[in-house]
GROMACS .gro file of C-alpha atoms in nm:
model
  147
    1MET     CA    1 -16.218  -2.343  17.316
    2SER     CA    2 -16.121  -2.424  16.983
    3GLU     CA    3 -15.767  -2.458  16.973
    4THR     CA    4 -15.572  -2.437  16.591
    5PRO     CA    5 -15.453  -2.765  16.473
    6PRO     CA    6 -15.104  -2.816  16.369
    7ASP     CA    7 -15.113  -2.806  15.971
    8TRP     CA    8 -14.956  -3.205  15.983
    9LEU     CA    9 -15.306  -3.272  16.189
   10LYS     CA   10 -15.499  -3.059  15.902
   11ILE     CA   11 -15.377  -3.251  15.622
   12ALA     CA   12 -15.407  -3.603  15.843
   13SER     CA   13 -15.712  -3.587  15.863
   14ARG     CA   14 -15.819  -3.421  15.520
   15MET     CA   15 -15.616  -3.743  15.438
   16MET     CA   16 -15.758  -4.018  15.673
   17GLY     CA   17 -16.145  -3.869  15.510
   18GLN     CA   18 -16.010  -3.992  15.175
   19THR     CA   19 -15.932  -4.315  15.278
   20PRO     CA   20 -16.064  -4.600  15.007
   21PHE     CA   21 -16.251  -4.759  15.375
   22LEU     CA   22 -16.445  -4.395  15.426
   23ALA     CA   23 -16.455  -4.295  15.013
   24SER     CA   24 -16.626  -4.627  14.975
   25LEU     CA   25 -16.900  -4.573  15.259
   26ASP     CA   26 -16.963  -4.227  15.137
   27GLY     CA   27 -16.876  -4.059  15.530
   28GLU     CA   28 -16.663  -3.799  15.608
   29VAL     CA   29 -16.462  -3.728  15.875
   30VAL     CA   30 -16.627  -3.450  16.131
   31GLU     CA   31 -16.366  -3.388  16.330
   32VAL     CA   32 -15.994  -3.444  16.471
   33SER     CA   33 -15.882  -3.254  16.765
   34ALA     CA   34 -15.711  -3.348  17.114
   35ARG     CA   35 -16.091  -3.316  17.264
   36GLY     CA   36 -16.122  -3.659  17.008
   37ALA     CA   37 -16.257  -3.741  16.653
   38ARG     CA   38 -16.578  -3.769  16.499
   39SER     CA   39 -16.696  -3.960  16.162
   40ARG     CA   40 -16.998  -4.002  15.973
   41VAL     CA   41 -17.154  -4.276  15.750
   42PRO     CA   42 -17.465  -4.250  15.595
   43TYR     CA   43 -17.707  -4.479  15.563
   44GLY     CA   44 -17.718  -4.620  15.187
   45PRO     CA   45 -17.829  -4.995  15.046
   46LYS     CA   46 -17.422  -5.074  15.005
   47LEU     CA   47 -17.411  -5.077  15.402
   48VAL     CA   48 -17.683  -5.324  15.453
   49GLY     CA   49 -17.603  -5.671  15.622
   50ASP     CA   50 -17.967  -5.815  15.645
   51PRO     CA   51 -18.159  -5.759  15.344
   52ASP     CA   52 -18.499  -5.907  15.503
   53THR     CA   53 -18.452  -5.582  15.751
   54GLY     CA   54 -18.217  -5.298  15.599
   55VAL     CA   55 -18.035  -5.348  15.925
   56VAL     CA   56 -17.673  -5.239  15.860
   57HIS     CA   57 -17.389  -5.487  15.861
   58GLY     CA   58 -17.148  -5.478  16.198
   59GLY     CA   59 -16.820  -5.452  16.010
   60VAL     CA   60 -16.897  -5.169  15.871
   61ILE     CA   61 -16.912  -5.030  16.266
   62THR     CA   62 -16.665  -5.245  16.353
   63GLY     CA   63 -16.455  -5.046  16.073
   64LEU     CA   64 -16.563  -4.739  16.174
   65LEU     CA   65 -16.504  -4.732  16.519
   66ASP     CA   66 -16.140  -4.867  16.413
   67HIS     CA   67 -16.108  -4.544  16.178
   68THR     CA   68 -16.217  -4.329  16.425
   69SER     CA   69 -16.030  -4.474  16.686
   70GLY     CA   70 -15.699  -4.393  16.501
   71MET     CA   71 -15.767  -4.027  16.407
   72ALA     CA   72 -15.850  -3.990  16.778
   73VAL     CA   73 -15.501  -4.099  16.828
   74MET     CA   74 -15.352  -3.882  16.551
   75GLY     CA   75 -15.539  -3.619  16.725
   76VAL     CA   76 -15.352  -3.606  17.025
   77LEU     CA   77 -14.985  -3.670  16.879
   78ARG     CA   78 -14.779  -3.376  16.910
   79GLU     CA   79 -14.615  -3.464  16.576
   80PRO     CA   80 -14.704  -3.741  16.383
   81LEU     CA   81 -14.638  -4.090  16.401
   82PRO     CA   82 -14.765  -4.416  16.206
   83ILE     CA   83 -14.982  -4.600  16.435
   84ALA     CA   84 -15.136  -4.954  16.413
   85THR     CA   85 -15.441  -5.120  16.629
   86LEU     CA   86 -15.304  -5.402  16.847
   87ASP     CA   87 -15.622  -5.455  17.003
   88LEU     CA   88 -15.971  -5.335  16.922
   89ARG     CA   89 -16.298  -5.466  17.163
   90ILE     CA   90 -16.636  -5.388  16.994
   91ASP     CA   91 -16.971  -5.490  17.227
   92TYR     CA   92 -17.293  -5.482  17.038
   93MET     CA   93 -17.575  -5.243  17.191
   94LYS     CA   94 -17.831  -5.290  16.969
   95PRO     CA   95 -17.850  -5.266  16.582
   96ALA     CA   96 -17.838  -4.984  16.417
   97VAL     CA   97 -18.200  -4.836  16.288
   98PRO     CA   98 -18.230  -4.838  15.906
   99GLY     CA   99 -18.244  -4.534  15.715
  100GLU     CA  100 -18.037  -4.362  15.963
  101ASP     CA  101 -17.661  -4.202  15.974
  102ILE     CA  102 -17.403  -4.343  16.176
  103ILE     CA  103 -17.190  -4.149  16.345
  104ALA     CA  104 -16.856  -4.287  16.538
  105GLU     CA  105 -16.672  -4.044  16.857
  106CYS     CA  106 -16.307  -4.157  16.971
  107HIS     CA  107 -16.123  -4.012  17.265
  108CYS     CA  108 -15.782  -4.096  17.366
  109LEU     CA  109 -15.786  -4.147  17.688
  110LYS     CA  110 -15.410  -4.215  17.736
  111VAL     CA  111 -15.085  -4.176  17.547
  112GLY     CA  112 -14.803  -4.415  17.679
  113HIS     CA  113 -14.451  -4.414  17.482
  114ASP     CA  114 -14.556  -4.709  17.213
  115VAL     CA  115 -14.925  -4.749  17.302
  116ALA     CA  116 -15.220  -4.547  17.331
  117PHE     CA  117 -15.580  -4.629  17.470
  118VAL     CA  118 -15.913  -4.518  17.303
  119ARG     CA  119 -16.253  -4.527  17.402
  120GLY     CA  120 -16.565  -4.468  17.179
  121SER     CA  121 -16.944  -4.501  17.073
  122ALA     CA  122 -17.100  -4.569  16.730
  123TYR     CA  123 -17.480  -4.428  16.779
  124GLN     CA  124 -17.763  -4.246  16.528
  125LYS     CA  125 -17.940  -3.966  16.703
  126ASP     CA  126 -17.878  -3.968  17.050
  127ALA     CA  127 -17.485  -4.031  17.163
  128LYS     CA  128 -17.647  -4.167  17.507
  129ASP     CA  129 -17.821  -4.435  17.295
  130PRO     CA  130 -17.485  -4.620  17.120
  131VAL     CA  131 -17.547  -4.884  16.869
  132ALA     CA  132 -17.209  -5.008  16.963
  133ILE     CA  133 -16.906  -4.896  17.202
  134CYS     CA  134 -16.507  -4.954  17.164
  135THR     CA  135 -16.228  -4.996  17.382
  136GLY     CA  136 -15.878  -5.013  17.179
  137THR     CA  137 -15.480  -5.001  17.224
  138PHE     CA  138 -15.282  -4.824  16.925
  139MET     CA  139 -14.910  -4.922  16.866
  140LEU     CA  140 -14.688  -4.600  16.827
  141MET     CA  141 -14.463  -4.656  16.585
  142ARG     CA  142 -14.216  -4.431  16.662
  143SER     CA  143 -13.905  -4.590  16.562
  144ALA     CA  144 -14.100  -4.596  16.157
  145LYS     CA  145 -14.023  -4.242  16.210
  146LYS     CA  146 -13.738  -4.083  16.019
  147GLU     CA  147 -13.500  -3.847  16.215
   0.00000   0.00000   0.00000
């Protein structure tokens, strides 16, 4: 069931892995396809929000879910389009365990003419035990596409 992604998606995936956000976290894009997107951020001291406990700052998880959600939208598009986050809801289920990597997995549920809908989660060892879950909407900026 491995579908070869179009060349533009391979380039977009590589570029998404080099954004200042993901690069500053030493993160990586694991997968971008029509099946969804997955990224990973290794635990590190610069991610800690509470020095007393070593728990990762919630902003890291929010940013990672936003980034990965956008990649999930790109994975289902037939052609490259600029997109923008319209709304992103994050529900934190529990603190991330210090010392463990954080993985974000997101899936695009539906693409309309102007809006795409995404659902995802951030977890550590077990996808069935998420640290946070998200639901988002993304604007497809078709008018920005050069004809």
